[in-house]
Coordinates of C-alpha atoms in Angstrom, one line a residue:
M298 CA 74.7 83.1 99.3
K299 CA 75.2 86.1 96.9
D300 CA 77.4 86.1 93.9
L301 CA 78.8 89.5 92.6
R302 CA 80.8 90.1 89.5
G303 CA 83.5 92.6 88.7
I304 CA 86.9 93.1 87.0
A305 CA 89.7 90.6 87.6
V306 CA 92.5 92.9 88.7
A307 CA 95.0 90.9 90.8
G308 CA 95.0 87.1 90.7
G309 CA 94.5 84.7 93.6
I310 CA 91.7 83.3 95.6
R311 CA 91.1 84.4 99.2
L312 CA 88.6 83.6 101.9
G313 CA 88.0 85.9 104.8
S314 CA 85.8 88.2 106.8
A315 CA 84.6 91.5 105.3
F316 CA 85.9 94.8 106.6
V317 CA 83.9 97.6 105.0
Y318 CA 86.1 100.6 104.5
D319 CA 84.4 104.0 103.7
R320 CA 86.9 106.7 102.8
R321 CA 84.5 109.1 101.1
P322 CA 84.0 112.5 102.9
A323 CA 80.4 113.4 103.0
V324 CA 79.9 116.7 101.1
V325 CA 76.6 118.6 101.3
L326 CA 76.2 121.2 98.6
R327 CA 76.3 124.6 100.3
S328 CA 75.8 128.0 98.7
I329 CA 77.4 131.2 100.1
G330 CA 76.7 134.9 99.9
A331 CA 78.8 137.4 98.0
A332 CA 80.3 138.6 101.3
D333 CA 81.6 135.2 102.0
V334 CA 83.7 134.7 98.8
V335 CA 87.0 136.0 100.2
T336 CA 86.6 133.8 103.3
E337 CA 85.9 130.7 101.2
L338 CA 88.8 131.4 98.8
T339 CA 91.1 131.7 101.9
R340 CA 89.8 128.4 103.2
L341 CA 90.5 126.8 99.8
E342 CA 94.1 128.1 99.7
D343 CA 94.8 127.0 103.2
A344 CA 93.4 123.5 102.5
L345 CA 95.5 123.2 99.3
R346 CA 98.7 124.1 101.3
A347 CA 97.8 121.7 104.1
A348 CA 97.0 118.8 101.7
E349 CA 100.3 119.5 99.8
S350 CA 102.3 119.5 103.0
K351 CA 100.8 116.2 104.1
M352 CA 101.5 114.6 100.8
A353 CA 105.1 115.9 100.9
D354 CA 105.5 114.3 104.3
E355 CA 104.1 111.0 102.9
E356 CA 106.4 111.2 99.9
D357 CA 109.5 111.7 102.2
G358 CA 108.4 108.8 104.3
L359 CA 107.9 106.5 101.2
I360 CA 111.4 107.4 99.9
A361 CA 112.9 106.8 103.3
S362 CA 111.3 103.3 103.4
G363 CA 112.4 102.4 99.9
E364 CA 109.0 102.7 98.3
S365 CA 110.2 104.9 95.4
A366 CA 107.4 103.9 93.0
L367 CA 104.7 105.0 95.5
A368 CA 106.7 108.1 96.2
E369 CA 106.5 109.0 92.4
I370 CA 102.7 108.5 92.5
T371 CA 102.4 110.8 95.5
A372 CA 104.6 113.4 93.7
A373 CA 102.1 113.2 90.8
Y374 CA 99.3 113.9 93.2
R375 CA 101.1 117.0 94.4
L376 CA 101.3 118.2 90.8
L377 CA 97.5 118.1 90.6
L378 CA 97.3 120.4 93.6
D379 CA 99.2 123.0 91.5
D380 CA 97.2 122.5 88.3
A381 CA 96.4 126.1 87.1
T382 CA 93.4 125.1 84.9
L383 CA 91.8 122.9 87.6
L384 CA 92.3 125.4 90.4
S385 CA 91.1 128.3 88.3
K386 CA 87.8 126.4 87.7
V387 CA 87.4 125.6 91.5
R388 CA 88.0 129.3 92.4
R389 CA 85.5 130.4 89.7
L390 CA 82.9 128.1 91.3
I391 CA 83.4 130.1 94.5
Q392 CA 83.6 133.5 92.9
V393 CA 80.8 133.2 90.3
E394 CA 78.6 130.3 91.3
F395 CA 78.8 131.2 95.0
L396 CA 79.6 127.7 96.2
S397 CA 81.4 126.9 99.5
A398 CA 85.0 125.8 99.2
E399 CA 84.2 122.1 99.8
S400 CA 81.3 122.2 97.3
A401 CA 83.5 123.8 94.7
V402 CA 86.3 121.2 95.2
Q403 CA 83.8 118.4 95.0
Q404 CA 82.2 119.7 91.7
G405 CA 85.5 120.9 90.1
F406 CA 87.5 117.8 90.8
C407 CA 84.5 115.6 89.9
E408 CA 84.2 117.2 86.5
L409 CA 87.9 116.5 85.8
S410 CA 87.5 112.9 86.9
D411 CA 84.5 112.5 84.7
G412 CA 86.6 113.9 81.8
F413 CA 89.2 111.2 82.4
A414 CA 86.4 108.5 82.3
K415 CA 85.6 109.5 78.7
I416 CA 89.2 109.0 77.4
P417 CA 89.5 105.9 75.2
D418 CA 93.0 105.0 76.4
A419 CA 92.6 102.7 79.4
Y420 CA 95.8 103.8 81.2
L421 CA 94.8 107.5 81.0
R422 CA 91.2 106.7 81.9
A423 CA 92.5 105.1 85.1
R424 CA 94.1 108.4 86.1
G425 CA 90.7 109.6 87.1
A426 CA 91.2 107.7 90.3
D427 CA 94.2 109.9 91.0
V428 CA 92.0 113.0 90.8
D429 CA 89.6 111.4 93.3
T430 CA 92.4 110.8 95.7
V431 CA 93.6 114.4 95.6
A432 CA 90.0 115.7 96.0
E433 CA 89.6 113.6 99.1
A434 CA 92.8 114.9 100.6
V435 CA 91.6 118.5 100.2
L436 CA 88.1 117.8 101.4
C437 CA 89.3 116.1 104.5
V438 CA 91.1 119.3 105.4
L439 CA 88.1 121.5 104.6
L440 CA 85.7 119.3 106.5
Q441 CA 88.1 118.7 109.3
T442 CA 87.5 114.9 109.0
K443 CA 89.8 111.9 108.8
I444 CA 89.6 109.1 106.4
Q445 CA 88.4 105.9 108.2
S446 CA 91.3 104.2 110.1
I447 CA 92.4 100.9 108.7
G448 CA 94.7 100.1 111.6
D449 CA 92.3 97.8 113.4
I450 CA 91.7 95.3 110.6
E451 CA 92.2 91.6 111.5
P452 CA 94.9 89.9 109.4
G453 CA 93.3 87.9 106.7
S454 CA 90.4 90.3 106.2
I455 CA 88.8 91.1 102.8
I456 CA 88.6 94.9 102.5
V457 CA 85.5 96.2 100.8
G458 CA 85.4 99.9 99.7
C459 CA 84.3 102.4 97.1
R460 CA 87.9 102.6 95.8
F461 CA 91.5 102.3 97.0
D462 CA 94.6 104.4 96.2
P463 CA 98.1 102.9 96.1
L464 CA 99.0 104.1 99.6
D465 CA 95.9 102.4 101.0
I466 CA 96.9 99.1 99.5
L467 CA 100.4 99.4 100.8
V468 CA 99.1 100.0 104.3
L469 CA 96.5 97.3 104.0
S470 CA 99.1 94.8 102.7
R471 CA 101.3 95.5 105.7
A472 CA 98.2 95.1 108.0
G473 CA 97.7 91.6 106.6
A474 CA 94.7 92.2 104.3
A475 CA 94.1 89.1 102.1
G476 CA 91.9 90.6 99.4
L477 CA 90.2 93.7 98.1
V478 CA 86.8 94.5 96.6
S479 CA 86.0 97.9 95.2
E480 CA 83.2 99.6 93.4
Q481 CA 85.4 101.7 91.3
G482 CA 88.8 101.0 89.6
G483 CA 90.2 98.9 86.9
A484 CA 93.0 96.6 85.8
V485 CA 95.5 99.4 84.8
S486 CA 95.1 101.8 87.8
H487 CA 98.0 102.6 90.1
A488 CA 96.0 100.7 92.8
A489 CA 95.8 97.6 90.7
I490 CA 99.5 97.7 90.0
T491 CA 100.3 98.0 93.7
A492 CA 97.9 95.2 94.6
R493 CA 99.6 92.8 92.1
A494 CA 103.0 93.8 93.4
N495 CA 102.0 93.0 96.9
G496 CA 100.2 89.7 96.1
I497 CA 96.7 90.8 97.2
A498 CA 93.7 89.3 95.4
Y499 CA 91.7 92.2 94.0
V500 CA 88.3 92.5 92.2
A501 CA 87.3 96.0 91.1
G502 CA 84.2 97.4 89.5
V503 CA 81.8 95.5 91.7
K504 CA 78.6 97.6 91.7
S505 CA 77.2 98.5 95.2
A506 CA 79.8 96.4 96.9
T507 CA 79.7 98.5 100.1
T508 CA 75.9 98.0 100.1
H509 CA 75.9 94.3 99.6
C510 CA 78.7 93.5 102.1
K511 CA 78.5 94.1 105.8
H512 CA 81.2 94.0 108.5
G513 CA 82.0 90.4 109.3
D514 CA 80.3 88.8 106.3
R515 CA 82.2 85.7 105.1
L516 CA 83.6 86.5 101.6
I517 CA 85.4 84.6 98.8
V518 CA 87.4 86.8 96.4
D519 CA 88.5 85.3 93.2
G520 CA 90.9 87.8 91.6
T521 CA 91.4 85.5 88.6
A522 CA 87.8 85.3 87.6
G523 CA 86.6 88.7 88.9
E524 CA 84.1 87.0 91.3
V525 CA 83.0 87.9 94.9
I526 CA 80.8 85.4 96.8
I527 CA 79.1 86.5 100.0
E528 CA 78.2 84.0 102.7
A529 CA 78.9 80.9 100.6
D530 CA 77.7 77.5 101.7
S531 CA 80.2 75.0 103.1
A532 CA 80.5 73.0 99.8
T533 CA 81.3 76.2 97.8
R534 CA 83.9 77.3 100.4
N535 CA 85.6 73.9 100.3
T536 CA 85.7 74.1 96.5
Y537 CA 87.4 77.5 96.6
R538 CA 89.8 76.4 99.3
Q539 CA 91.0 73.6 97.0
R540 CA 91.3 76.0 94.1
A541 CA 93.2 78.5 96.2
A542 CA 95.7 75.8 97.2
K543 CA 96.1 74.8 93.5
Y544 CA 96.6 78.4 92.5
V545 CA 99.4 78.8 95.1
D546 CA 101.1 75.6 93.8
S547 CA 100.8 76.7 90.1
Q548 CA 102.2 80.2 91.0
R549 CA 105.2 78.6 92.8
D550 CA 105.9 76.3 89.8
L551 CA 105.6 79.2 87.4
L552 CA 108.0 81.4 89.5
A553 CA 110.5 78.6 89.5
T554 CA 110.8 78.6 85.7
V555 CA 109.9 82.1 84.8
K556 CA 113.5 83.3 84.3
A557 CA 114.4 80.6 81.9
P558 CA 114.4 81.3 78.1
C559 CA 111.1 80.5 76.3
I560 CA 111.7 77.3 74.4
M561 CA 108.8 75.3 72.9
R562 CA 108.7 71.5 73.2
D563 CA 110.4 71.0 69.8
G564 CA 113.2 73.4 70.6
T565 CA 111.7 76.5 68.8
R566 CA 113.1 79.6 70.6
I567 CA 110.6 82.4 71.2
R568 CA 111.7 85.9 72.4
V569 CA 109.2 87.1 75.0
M570 CA 109.5 90.8 76.0
A571 CA 107.3 93.2 77.9
N572 CA 105.2 96.4 77.2
V573 CA 106.3 99.2 79.6
E574 CA 104.9 102.6 80.3
R575 CA 107.2 104.0 83.0
L576 CA 110.5 103.5 84.7
E577 CA 108.8 101.8 87.6
D578 CA 107.4 99.2 85.2
A579 CA 110.9 98.5 83.8
R580 CA 112.1 97.6 87.2
K581 CA 109.3 95.1 87.7
I582 CA 109.7 93.1 84.5
L583 CA 113.1 91.6 85.2
G584 CA 111.6 89.3 87.8
R585 CA 109.0 88.2 85.3
G586 CA 111.4 86.6 82.9
T587 CA 111.5 89.3 80.2
E588 CA 114.2 89.4 77.5
G589 CA 113.7 93.1 77.1
I590 CA 111.2 95.8 76.4
G591 CA 109.2 95.3 73.2
L592 CA 107.3 98.5 73.6
F593 CA 108.1 101.5 75.8
R594 CA 105.3 104.1 75.5
T595 CA 107.2 107.4 75.6
E596 CA 104.2 109.7 75.6
F597 CA 103.5 109.1 79.3
L598 CA 106.5 111.3 80.2
Y599 CA 104.6 114.2 78.5
F600 CA 101.7 113.8 80.9
D601 CA 103.8 113.7 84.1
G602 CA 104.6 117.4 84.4
A603 CA 103.8 121.0 83.3
G604 CA 104.8 121.7 79.7
L605 CA 106.8 119.6 77.3
P606 CA 109.8 117.6 78.6
S607 CA 113.1 118.9 77.5
E608 CA 115.7 116.9 75.5
E609 CA 117.7 116.4 78.7
E610 CA 114.6 115.1 80.6
Q611 CA 113.8 112.6 77.9
Y612 CA 117.5 111.5 77.7
Q613 CA 117.7 111.0 81.4
D614 CA 114.4 109.0 81.4
A615 CA 115.6 106.8 78.5
L616 CA 119.0 106.4 80.2
S617 CA 117.4 105.2 83.4
V618 CA 115.4 102.6 81.6
I619 CA 118.4 101.4 79.7
R620 CA 120.4 101.0 82.9
V621 CA 117.7 99.1 84.6
M622 CA 117.5 96.7 81.6
G623 CA 121.2 95.8 82.1
G624 CA 122.1 95.0 78.4
R625 CA 118.6 93.8 77.3
T626 CA 117.1 95.6 74.4
A627 CA 114.7 98.5 75.0
T628 CA 112.3 99.4 72.2
F629 CA 111.1 103.0 72.4
R630 CA 107.9 103.9 70.5
T631 CA 107.9 107.5 69.5
L632 CA 105.1 109.9 70.5
D633 CA 101.6 108.5 70.0
F634 CA 98.7 110.5 71.3
G635 CA 95.5 111.6 69.6
G636 CA 93.0 114.4 70.0
D637 CA 91.6 112.7 73.1
K638 CA 94.9 113.3 74.9
C639 CA 95.7 117.0 75.2
I640 CA 99.2 117.9 76.2
E641 CA 100.1 121.1 77.8
G642 CA 102.5 123.0 75.4
L643 CA 101.0 121.5 72.2
D644 CA 98.0 123.0 70.4
N645 CA 96.3 119.7 69.8
E646 CA 92.6 120.4 69.9
P647 CA 90.4 117.3 70.1
G648 CA 88.9 116.4 66.7
S649 CA 85.5 115.0 66.0
N650 CA 87.1 111.6 65.5
P651 CA 90.4 111.5 67.4
A652 CA 91.1 107.9 66.4
L653 CA 91.2 109.0 62.7
G654 CA 92.9 112.3 63.3
M655 CA 96.4 113.6 64.1
R656 CA 98.3 110.8 66.0
G657 CA 101.3 108.6 65.8
I658 CA 103.9 109.3 63.0
R659 CA 101.6 112.0 61.6
L660 CA 102.6 114.2 64.5
M661 CA 106.1 114.5 63.1
S662 CA 104.9 116.8 60.3
T663 CA 103.0 119.0 62.7
W664 CA 105.6 119.3 65.4
P665 CA 108.9 118.4 63.8
D666 CA 110.9 120.1 66.6
V667 CA 109.2 118.0 69.2
F668 CA 110.0 114.8 67.3
R669 CA 113.6 116.0 66.7
R670 CA 114.1 116.6 70.4
Q671 CA 112.8 113.1 71.2
L672 CA 115.0 111.5 68.6
R673 CA 118.1 113.4 69.9
A674 CA 117.4 112.1 73.4
L675 CA 116.9 108.5 72.3
Y676 CA 120.1 108.5 70.1
R677 CA 122.1 109.9 72.9
A678 CA 120.8 107.2 75.2
S679 CA 121.7 104.5 72.6
A680 CA 125.3 105.0 73.5
H681 CA 124.6 103.3 76.9
G682 CA 122.8 100.1 75.8
P683 CA 120.8 98.4 73.0
V684 CA 118.0 100.6 71.8
R685 CA 115.4 100.3 69.1
I686 CA 113.3 103.2 67.9
M687 CA 109.8 102.4 66.6
F688 CA 107.4 104.7 64.7
P689 CA 103.6 104.1 65.4
M690 CA 100.5 104.5 63.2
V691 CA 102.3 104.2 59.9
T692 CA 99.9 104.3 57.0
G693 CA 102.2 105.1 54.0
I694 CA 105.7 104.4 52.8
D695 CA 106.3 108.1 52.3
E696 CA 105.7 108.7 56.1
F697 CA 108.3 106.1 57.0
I698 CA 110.8 107.4 54.5
R699 CA 110.5 110.9 56.1
A700 CA 110.9 109.4 59.5
R701 CA 114.1 107.6 58.6
A702 CA 115.4 110.8 56.9
L703 CA 114.8 112.7 60.2
C704 CA 116.7 110.0 62.1
D705 CA 119.6 110.4 59.7
E706 CA 119.6 114.2 60.1
V707 CA 119.6 113.8 63.9
K708 CA 122.5 111.3 63.8
T709 CA 124.5 113.6 61.6
E710 CA 123.7 116.5 63.9
L711 CA 124.8 114.7 67.1
L712 CA 128.0 113.3 65.6
R713 CA 128.9 116.8 64.5
E714 CA 128.4 118.0 68.0
G715 CA 130.7 115.3 69.3
E716 CA 127.9 113.3 71.0
A717 CA 128.4 109.5 71.5
I718 CA 125.6 107.5 69.8
D719 CA 125.0 104.1 68.4
V720 CA 124.8 104.8 64.7
S721 CA 123.5 101.3 64.0
T722 CA 120.4 101.8 66.2
R723 CA 117.6 99.9 64.5
I724 CA 114.5 101.7 63.2
G725 CA 111.1 99.9 63.1
A726 CA 107.6 100.4 61.8
M727 CA 104.4 99.4 63.6
V728 CA 101.8 97.7 61.6
E729 CA 98.5 98.7 63.2
T730 CA 96.5 100.0 60.3
P731 CA 95.1 98.0 57.4
A732 CA 97.1 100.3 55.1
A733 CA 100.4 99.4 56.7
A734 CA 99.4 95.7 56.8
L735 CA 98.8 95.6 53.1
M736 CA 102.1 97.4 52.4
T737 CA 104.2 95.3 54.8
D738 CA 106.3 93.9 52.0
R739 CA 107.4 97.5 51.0
L740 CA 107.7 98.7 54.6
A741 CA 109.8 95.8 55.6
A742 CA 112.2 96.6 52.8
R743 CA 112.9 100.0 54.5
A744 CA 112.6 99.0 58.2
D745 CA 115.0 97.2 60.3
F746 CA 112.2 95.4 62.2
M747 CA 108.4 95.3 62.3
S748 CA 105.9 95.1 65.1
L749 CA 102.2 94.3 64.9
G750 CA 100.0 96.5 67.1
T751 CA 96.9 94.2 67.2
N752 CA 94.7 96.5 69.3
D753 CA 94.5 99.3 66.7
L754 CA 94.8 96.9 63.7
A755 CA 91.6 95.1 64.9
Q756 CA 89.9 98.4 65.7
Y757 CA 90.5 99.9 62.3
T758 CA 89.9 96.7 60.4
L759 CA 86.6 96.1 62.1
V760 CA 85.6 99.8 62.3
A761 CA 84.7 99.2 66.0
D762 CA 85.9 101.4 68.8
R763 CA 87.0 98.9 71.5
D764 CA 86.1 101.4 74.2
S765 CA 82.6 102.1 73.0
K766 CA 79.8 100.2 74.8
E767 CA 77.6 100.3 71.7
V768 CA 80.1 98.5 69.4
A769 CA 82.5 96.8 71.8
H770 CA 80.9 93.4 70.9
L771 CA 82.1 93.9 67.4
Y772 CA 85.7 94.4 68.5
R773 CA 87.1 90.9 68.2
P774 CA 90.7 90.5 67.3
Q775 CA 90.0 86.8 66.5
S776 CA 88.0 88.0 63.5
P777 CA 89.0 86.0 60.4
A778 CA 89.6 89.3 58.6
V779 CA 92.1 90.4 61.3
L780 CA 93.8 87.0 61.3
R781 CA 94.2 87.1 57.5
L782 CA 95.9 90.5 57.8
L783 CA 98.2 89.2 60.5
Q784 CA 99.2 86.2 58.4
W785 CA 99.8 88.4 55.3
S786 CA 101.9 90.8 57.3
T787 CA 104.0 88.1 59.0
N788 CA 104.6 86.3 55.7
A789 CA 105.6 89.6 54.0
A790 CA 108.1 90.5 56.7
R791 CA 109.6 87.0 56.7
A792 CA 110.0 87.1 52.9
A793 CA 111.8 90.4 53.3
G794 CA 114.1 88.9 55.9
K795 CA 112.9 91.2 58.6
P796 CA 111.6 90.0 62.1
M797 CA 108.0 90.6 62.9
A798 CA 107.0 91.0 66.5
V799 CA 103.6 91.4 68.1
C800 CA 103.1 94.0 70.9
G801 CA 99.3 94.2 71.1
D802 CA 96.9 92.5 73.6
M803 CA 96.8 89.3 71.5
A804 CA 100.4 88.6 72.6
S805 CA 99.3 88.7 76.2
D806 CA 96.6 86.0 75.8
P807 CA 98.1 82.5 75.9
R808 CA 95.6 81.1 73.4
F809 CA 96.3 83.9 70.8
A810 CA 100.0 83.7 71.6
V811 CA 100.1 80.1 70.3
L812 CA 98.1 81.1 67.3
L813 CA 100.6 83.9 66.5
I814 CA 103.5 81.6 66.8
G815 CA 101.7 79.3 64.4
M816 CA 101.6 82.2 61.9
G817 CA 105.4 82.6 62.1
V818 CA 105.8 85.2 64.8
R819 CA 108.9 84.6 66.9
E820 CA 108.8 87.7 69.2
L821 CA 106.0 88.7 71.5
S822 CA 105.8 91.7 73.8
C823 CA 103.3 91.1 76.6
A824 CA 101.6 93.0 79.4
I825 CA 103.8 92.7 82.4
D826 CA 101.5 90.5 84.5
T827 CA 100.7 88.1 81.7
L828 CA 104.3 87.5 80.6
P829 CA 105.0 84.4 82.9
T830 CA 101.8 82.7 81.9
V831 CA 102.4 83.3 78.1
K832 CA 105.9 81.8 78.5
A833 CA 104.6 78.8 80.4
A834 CA 101.8 78.2 77.8
L835 CA 104.3 78.3 74.9
A836 CA 106.5 75.8 76.6
L837 CA 103.7 73.3 76.7
V838 CA 103.3 73.0 72.9
D839 CA 105.5 72.7 69.9
S840 CA 105.6 74.9 66.8
R841 CA 104.0 72.2 64.6
Y842 CA 101.0 72.1 66.8
A843 CA 100.8 76.0 66.8
K844 CA 101.0 75.9 63.0
Q845 CA 98.1 73.5 62.8
V846 CA 96.0 75.7 65.1
A847 CA 96.8 78.8 62.9
A848 CA 96.0 76.9 59.7
Q849 CA 92.7 75.7 61.0
A850 CA 91.8 79.2 62.3
L851 CA 92.6 80.8 58.9
E852 CA 90.1 78.5 57.2
L853 CA 87.2 79.7 59.4
E854 CA 84.6 82.3 58.5
T855 CA 83.4 83.8 61.8
S856 CA 84.9 85.0 65.1
D857 CA 82.8 82.5 67.1
E858 CA 84.2 79.7 65.1
V859 CA 87.7 80.8 65.9
D860 CA 86.8 81.0 69.6
W861 CA 85.3 77.5 69.5
L862 CA 88.4 76.2 67.8
L863 CA 90.8 77.7 70.4
D864 CA 88.6 76.6 73.3
D865 CA 88.4 73.1 71.9
R866 CA 92.2 72.9 71.2
F867 CA 93.2 74.0 74.6
A868 CA 90.4 72.1 76.5
S869 CA 91.7 68.9 74.9
G870 CA 95.2 69.6 76.3
G871 CA 94.9 69.1 80.1
A872 CA 98.0 70.9 81.0
M873 CA 97.2 73.9 79.0
K874 CA 93.6 74.0 80.3
E875 CA 94.8 73.9 83.9
L876 CA 97.5 76.6 83.2
L877 CA 95.0 79.0 81.7
R878 CA 92.4 78.5 84.5
E879 CA 94.8 78.6 87.4
T880 CA 97.4 81.2 86.4
S881 CA 95.2 83.7 84.5
H882 CA 96.2 87.2 85.7
I883 CA 98.9 85.7 87.8
S884 CA 101.0 88.2 89.7
C885 CA 104.7 87.7 90.3
P886 CA 106.8 89.7 92.7
A887 CA 109.6 91.6 91.1
G888 CA 113.2 90.5 91.7

């Protein structure tokens, strides 16, 4: 018996036989002579056209079958095939380095993928997998090979591979695959999202999975714990069969109540919303019991195409989200990207320390026209449904005053043009820096609502980059210093009569969610897939209990002590303990 560990991507426990799926074209580095350059450039151009044509056909097929979300992903792949900077590099490798077309594609796309791997933002880092998918499509044309067929898998198989793209997972799901194990990938990749939507247990990031597993091996995949067991003994298999059955029961119970309002045992009403990045996410959250969007990350529209999106494009994007929400509030966070996220059309060179550089609300002073265009789009969209506008990375009162003044200018401008807008659209400030936390009382006096961004607040308070392997162990949101700032900010907002929400990762963890409610928070915005579990966890306790947990935590001196407190508190409550163990990373189908 061999036990492998990876990243818990899509919940569920599955037992089945291994099907090892190798989709990687074998590329042997090959040099060419100067006389062969034109021939290799022609091969490259032909391969790019052929790959683009195949993707266009796949996109049309997905649209015809109603798979619009996957069609959008395929469309994004096609954009990469037209990326001038990338293709210029590949052509240069042929012209100057005298590499064959396939060698140039392998090296050029690999360097781009490696660049994505260094980006701190988890969502953007996961886009490196998209680059790999496109590279494979071009290489298959150049090498005149086909990706291994998956049409012959036995229903109930566990598919083991280097990585999977979303289309793979759709095909595998329809073929009856029960689980997935991959060497690459993470929890926020397009593949992960597709696996959760299709109810497939998935563990990613398992080192040398294709080496350890052989065709026909009996596997256990625990997508909740991130565990893969090869050739388990009968006792272990029986244990996991029981856990799998209990997981199915808990998921069924959770789905039965997920659309009900979140009410704690003493009647305290909690508003539970969702964090959203794209229109496709907005469509999913309605089936997970959300009361609206607590955070819509608008900057991802800026990464989807060539150049900056126009006002009309941003308006149509926001309008689509508002229509999907059907009267529920949508909170749009204005642009937030740092020097680690370069956007075509903006001269934002990476700084030596992007996290402390030009990002969030600071961008307004550098690119006022870009911000004005975004605000115009959001105000125009506000005429069609409830909208909130939220400014990120506030560090000073003066910044927020300027932001509100710009909002007033835009409103006046649009009204003068005869545009329909909601003049009462609420304007909020994010508290995600120690400076903003300490000034919450003054910010709350000027804002219509507040939202705690716990990810960055913890990072800046603890001076620990959460994406750095060297200091990741220091990044602990449960640090007493962070908890004190959270309590101070929540108290200050309440004293000013303004609601304080939480939209960071702490809101997505049931243990921390109870702690935050105990501090006085009454609105949480969670990651999409954790939303049902958070609602279920809060329904198991009352607000007095949560307040006791928070009071005890605030008396402690170390992060470990807070961990022990929360573990002890929830271990002593049988129902809560079972919920956290059996429904962690639960995936609920939309609708």
